[in-house]
Amino acid sequence: MARRKKADEMASRVRNLLAMDAAGIMRRLEARKDEMFALFSRLRSRDPLLDSITSRYASGAFDQLIHLPEQEQAVVDYFYGRLDELRWYFTYTEDMPGTAQLIFNKLHKRLEEAYRVLVVTLGPPVPPDGARVVDVEAVRTDAAKAAVPKALERTTASSRQRRAPRAPPEQDAP
């Protein structure tokens, strides 16, 4: 029992580190996406592009990923595969800055989708204040349920009255 708890705790920590790394990459890309291409154009250096997608926790990742279930490993691999596509392009492109930005937009959309899947699968990173985001479902009481249909019926009835076609005025027959 204690061994299982320790394994779950380790997996939770690995998930959080991966989520923090991915969130940091996505945050940097969003914040720098315009400026990094201006610098690429002006300096003719790929450093602004590559620095934005640097992974902080890449070293030793394999040893940590074994603590995750296979499905989560696959999702993590998919995200980092999309990131690697971007890294490869930034490292070896000979495209001009305008074309590079167009290609980046396409690759960035793929990375954003992979990130959405990663967050849904692993969960978002724990923020520095330690507060966790929790999915909440509103629950109504029976009194609230009874009040809602009455309000809707009145609204629906008044809407119908406003939309009802007016009958033409009656005319007396000659």
PDB file of N, CA and C in Angstrom, residues 15 18-20 22-23 26 71-73 75-76 78-79 111-125 133 135:
ATOM      1  N   ARG A  15       4.042  14.521 -13.576  1.00  0.00           N
ATOM      2  CA  ARG A  15       3.001  15.213 -14.340  1.00  0.00           C
ATOM      3  C   ARG A  15       3.116  16.724 -14.162  1.00  0.00           C
ATOM      4  N   LEU A  18       6.194  18.151 -16.029  1.00  0.00           N
ATOM      5  CA  LEU A  18       5.939  18.180 -17.468  1.00  0.00           C
ATOM      6  C   LEU A  18       4.931  19.277 -17.822  1.00  0.00           C
ATOM      7  N   ALA A  19       3.891  19.412 -17.022  1.00  0.00           N
ATOM      8  CA  ALA A  19       2.888  20.450 -17.263  1.00  0.00           C
ATOM      9  C   ALA A  19       3.508  21.834 -17.119  1.00  0.00           C
ATOM     10  N   MET A  20       4.389  22.020 -16.123  1.00  0.00           N
ATOM     11  CA  MET A  20       5.059  23.319 -15.952  1.00  0.00           C
ATOM     12  C   MET A  20       5.966  23.623 -17.136  1.00  0.00           C
ATOM     13  N   ALA A  22       5.759  22.448 -20.251  1.00  0.00           N
ATOM     14  CA  ALA A  22       4.941  22.723 -21.437  1.00  0.00           C
ATOM     15  C   ALA A  22       4.277  24.090 -21.338  1.00  0.00           C
ATOM     16  N   ALA A  23       3.760  24.433 -20.168  1.00  0.00           N
ATOM     17  CA  ALA A  23       3.116  25.741 -19.983  1.00  0.00           C
ATOM     18  C   ALA A  23       4.126  26.866 -20.177  1.00  0.00           C
ATOM     19  N   MET A  26       4.792  27.266 -23.934  1.00  0.00           N
ATOM     20  CA  MET A  26       3.653  27.901 -24.612  1.00  0.00           C
ATOM     21  C   MET A  26       3.549  29.379 -24.233  1.00  0.00           C
ATOM     22  N   GLN A  71      -0.666   5.729 -21.633  1.00  0.00           N
ATOM     23  CA  GLN A  71      -1.433   6.762 -22.341  1.00  0.00           C
ATOM     24  C   GLN A  71      -0.834   8.143 -22.078  1.00  0.00           C
ATOM     25  N   GLU A  72      -0.490   8.418 -20.853  1.00  0.00           N
ATOM     26  CA  GLU A  72       0.115   9.709 -20.519  1.00  0.00           C
ATOM     27  C   GLU A  72       1.490   9.846 -21.164  1.00  0.00           C
ATOM     28  N   GLN A  73       2.245   8.770 -21.204  1.00  0.00           N
ATOM     29  CA  GLN A  73       3.544   8.799 -21.875  1.00  0.00           C
ATOM     30  C   GLN A  73       3.362   9.155 -23.350  1.00  0.00           C
ATOM     31  N   VAL A  75       0.915  10.863 -24.732  1.00  0.00           N
ATOM     32  CA  VAL A  75       0.515  12.277 -24.865  1.00  0.00           C
ATOM     33  C   VAL A  75       1.725  13.192 -24.693  1.00  0.00           C
ATOM     34  N   VAL A  76       2.567  12.887 -23.718  1.00  0.00           N
ATOM     35  CA  VAL A  76       3.782  13.676 -23.501  1.00  0.00           C
ATOM     36  C   VAL A  76       4.686  13.578 -24.726  1.00  0.00           C
ATOM     37  N   TYR A  78       3.808  12.959 -27.763  1.00  0.00           N
ATOM     38  CA  TYR A  78       3.184  13.687 -28.874  1.00  0.00           C
ATOM     39  C   TYR A  78       3.470  15.181 -28.771  1.00  0.00           C
ATOM     40  N   PHE A  79       3.327  15.747 -27.570  1.00  0.00           N
ATOM     41  CA  PHE A  79       3.610  17.182 -27.387  1.00  0.00           C
ATOM     42  C   PHE A  79       5.068  17.486 -27.728  1.00  0.00           C
ATOM     43  N   LEU A 111       1.328  22.529 -32.267  1.00  0.00           N
ATOM     44  CA  LEU A 111       1.840  22.468 -30.900  1.00  0.00           C
ATOM     45  C   LEU A 111       0.757  22.870 -29.906  1.00  0.00           C
ATOM     46  N   GLU A 112      -0.042  23.876 -30.225  1.00  0.00           N
ATOM     47  CA  GLU A 112      -1.132  24.293 -29.340  1.00  0.00           C
ATOM     48  C   GLU A 112      -2.141  23.171 -29.139  1.00  0.00           C
ATOM     49  N   GLU A 113      -2.472  22.458 -30.196  1.00  0.00           N
ATOM     50  CA  GLU A 113      -3.413  21.343 -30.075  1.00  0.00           C
ATOM     51  C   GLU A 113      -2.817  20.231 -29.214  1.00  0.00           C
ATOM     52  N   ALA A 114      -1.542  19.926 -29.422  1.00  0.00           N
ATOM     53  CA  ALA A 114      -0.875  18.913 -28.599  1.00  0.00           C
ATOM     54  C   ALA A 114      -0.826  19.361 -27.143  1.00  0.00           C
ATOM     55  N   TYR A 115      -0.659  20.651 -26.920  1.00  0.00           N
ATOM     56  CA  TYR A 115      -0.638  21.179 -25.548  1.00  0.00           C
ATOM     57  C   TYR A 115      -2.007  21.044 -24.890  1.00  0.00           C
ATOM     58  N   ARG A 116      -3.067  21.321 -25.634  1.00  0.00           N
ATOM     59  CA  ARG A 116      -4.421  21.165 -25.080  1.00  0.00           C
ATOM     60  C   ARG A 116      -4.656  19.721 -24.633  1.00  0.00           C
ATOM     61  N   VAL A 117      -4.229  18.772 -25.447  1.00  0.00           N
ATOM     62  CA  VAL A 117      -4.382  17.353 -25.098  1.00  0.00           C
ATOM     63  C   VAL A 117      -3.541  17.026 -23.865  1.00  0.00           C
ATOM     64  N   LEU A 118      -2.349  17.573 -23.806  1.00  0.00           N
ATOM     65  CA  LEU A 118      -1.476  17.331 -22.666  1.00  0.00           C
ATOM     66  C   LEU A 118      -2.107  17.849 -21.372  1.00  0.00           C
ATOM     67  N   VAL A 119      -2.657  19.052 -21.405  1.00  0.00           N
ATOM     68  CA  VAL A 119      -3.271  19.628 -20.206  1.00  0.00           C
ATOM     69  C   VAL A 119      -4.507  18.833 -19.788  1.00  0.00           C
ATOM     70  N   VAL A 120      -5.294  18.398 -20.758  1.00  0.00           N
ATOM     71  CA  VAL A 120      -6.471  17.592 -20.424  1.00  0.00           C
ATOM     72  C   VAL A 120      -6.042  16.260 -19.807  1.00  0.00           C
ATOM     73  N   THR A 121      -4.978  15.686 -20.309  1.00  0.00           N
ATOM     74  CA  THR A 121      -4.527  14.377 -19.840  1.00  0.00           C
ATOM     75  C   THR A 121      -3.772  14.441 -18.513  1.00  0.00           C
ATOM     76  N   LEU A 122      -2.808  15.357 -18.417  1.00  0.00           N
ATOM     77  CA  LEU A 122      -1.972  15.435 -17.218  1.00  0.00           C
ATOM     78  C   LEU A 122      -2.515  16.401 -16.172  1.00  0.00           C
ATOM     79  N   GLY A 123      -3.315  17.349 -16.617  1.00  0.00           N
ATOM     80  CA  GLY A 123      -3.779  18.407 -15.731  1.00  0.00           C
ATOM     81  C   GLY A 123      -2.871  19.616 -15.856  1.00  0.00           C
ATOM     82  N   PRO A 124      -3.358  20.770 -15.433  1.00  0.00           N
ATOM     83  CA  PRO A 124      -2.527  21.975 -15.498  1.00  0.00           C
ATOM     84  C   PRO A 124      -1.465  21.935 -14.403  1.00  0.00           C
ATOM     85  N   PRO A 125      -0.401  22.724 -14.560  1.00  0.00           N
ATOM     86  CA  PRO A 125       0.625  22.744 -13.514  1.00  0.00           C
ATOM     87  C   PRO A 125       0.091  23.401 -12.239  1.00  0.00           C
ATOM     88  N   VAL A 133      -6.683  24.129  -9.573  1.00  0.00           N
ATOM     89  CA  VAL A 133      -7.912  24.385 -10.302  1.00  0.00           C
ATOM     90  C   VAL A 133      -8.731  23.112 -10.252  1.00  0.00           C
ATOM     91  N   ASP A 135     -12.490  21.251 -11.413  1.00  0.00           N
ATOM     92  CA  ASP A 135     -13.706  21.324 -12.214  1.00  0.00           C
ATOM     93  C   ASP A 135     -14.887  21.366 -11.265  1.00  0.00           C
TER      94      ASP A 135
END
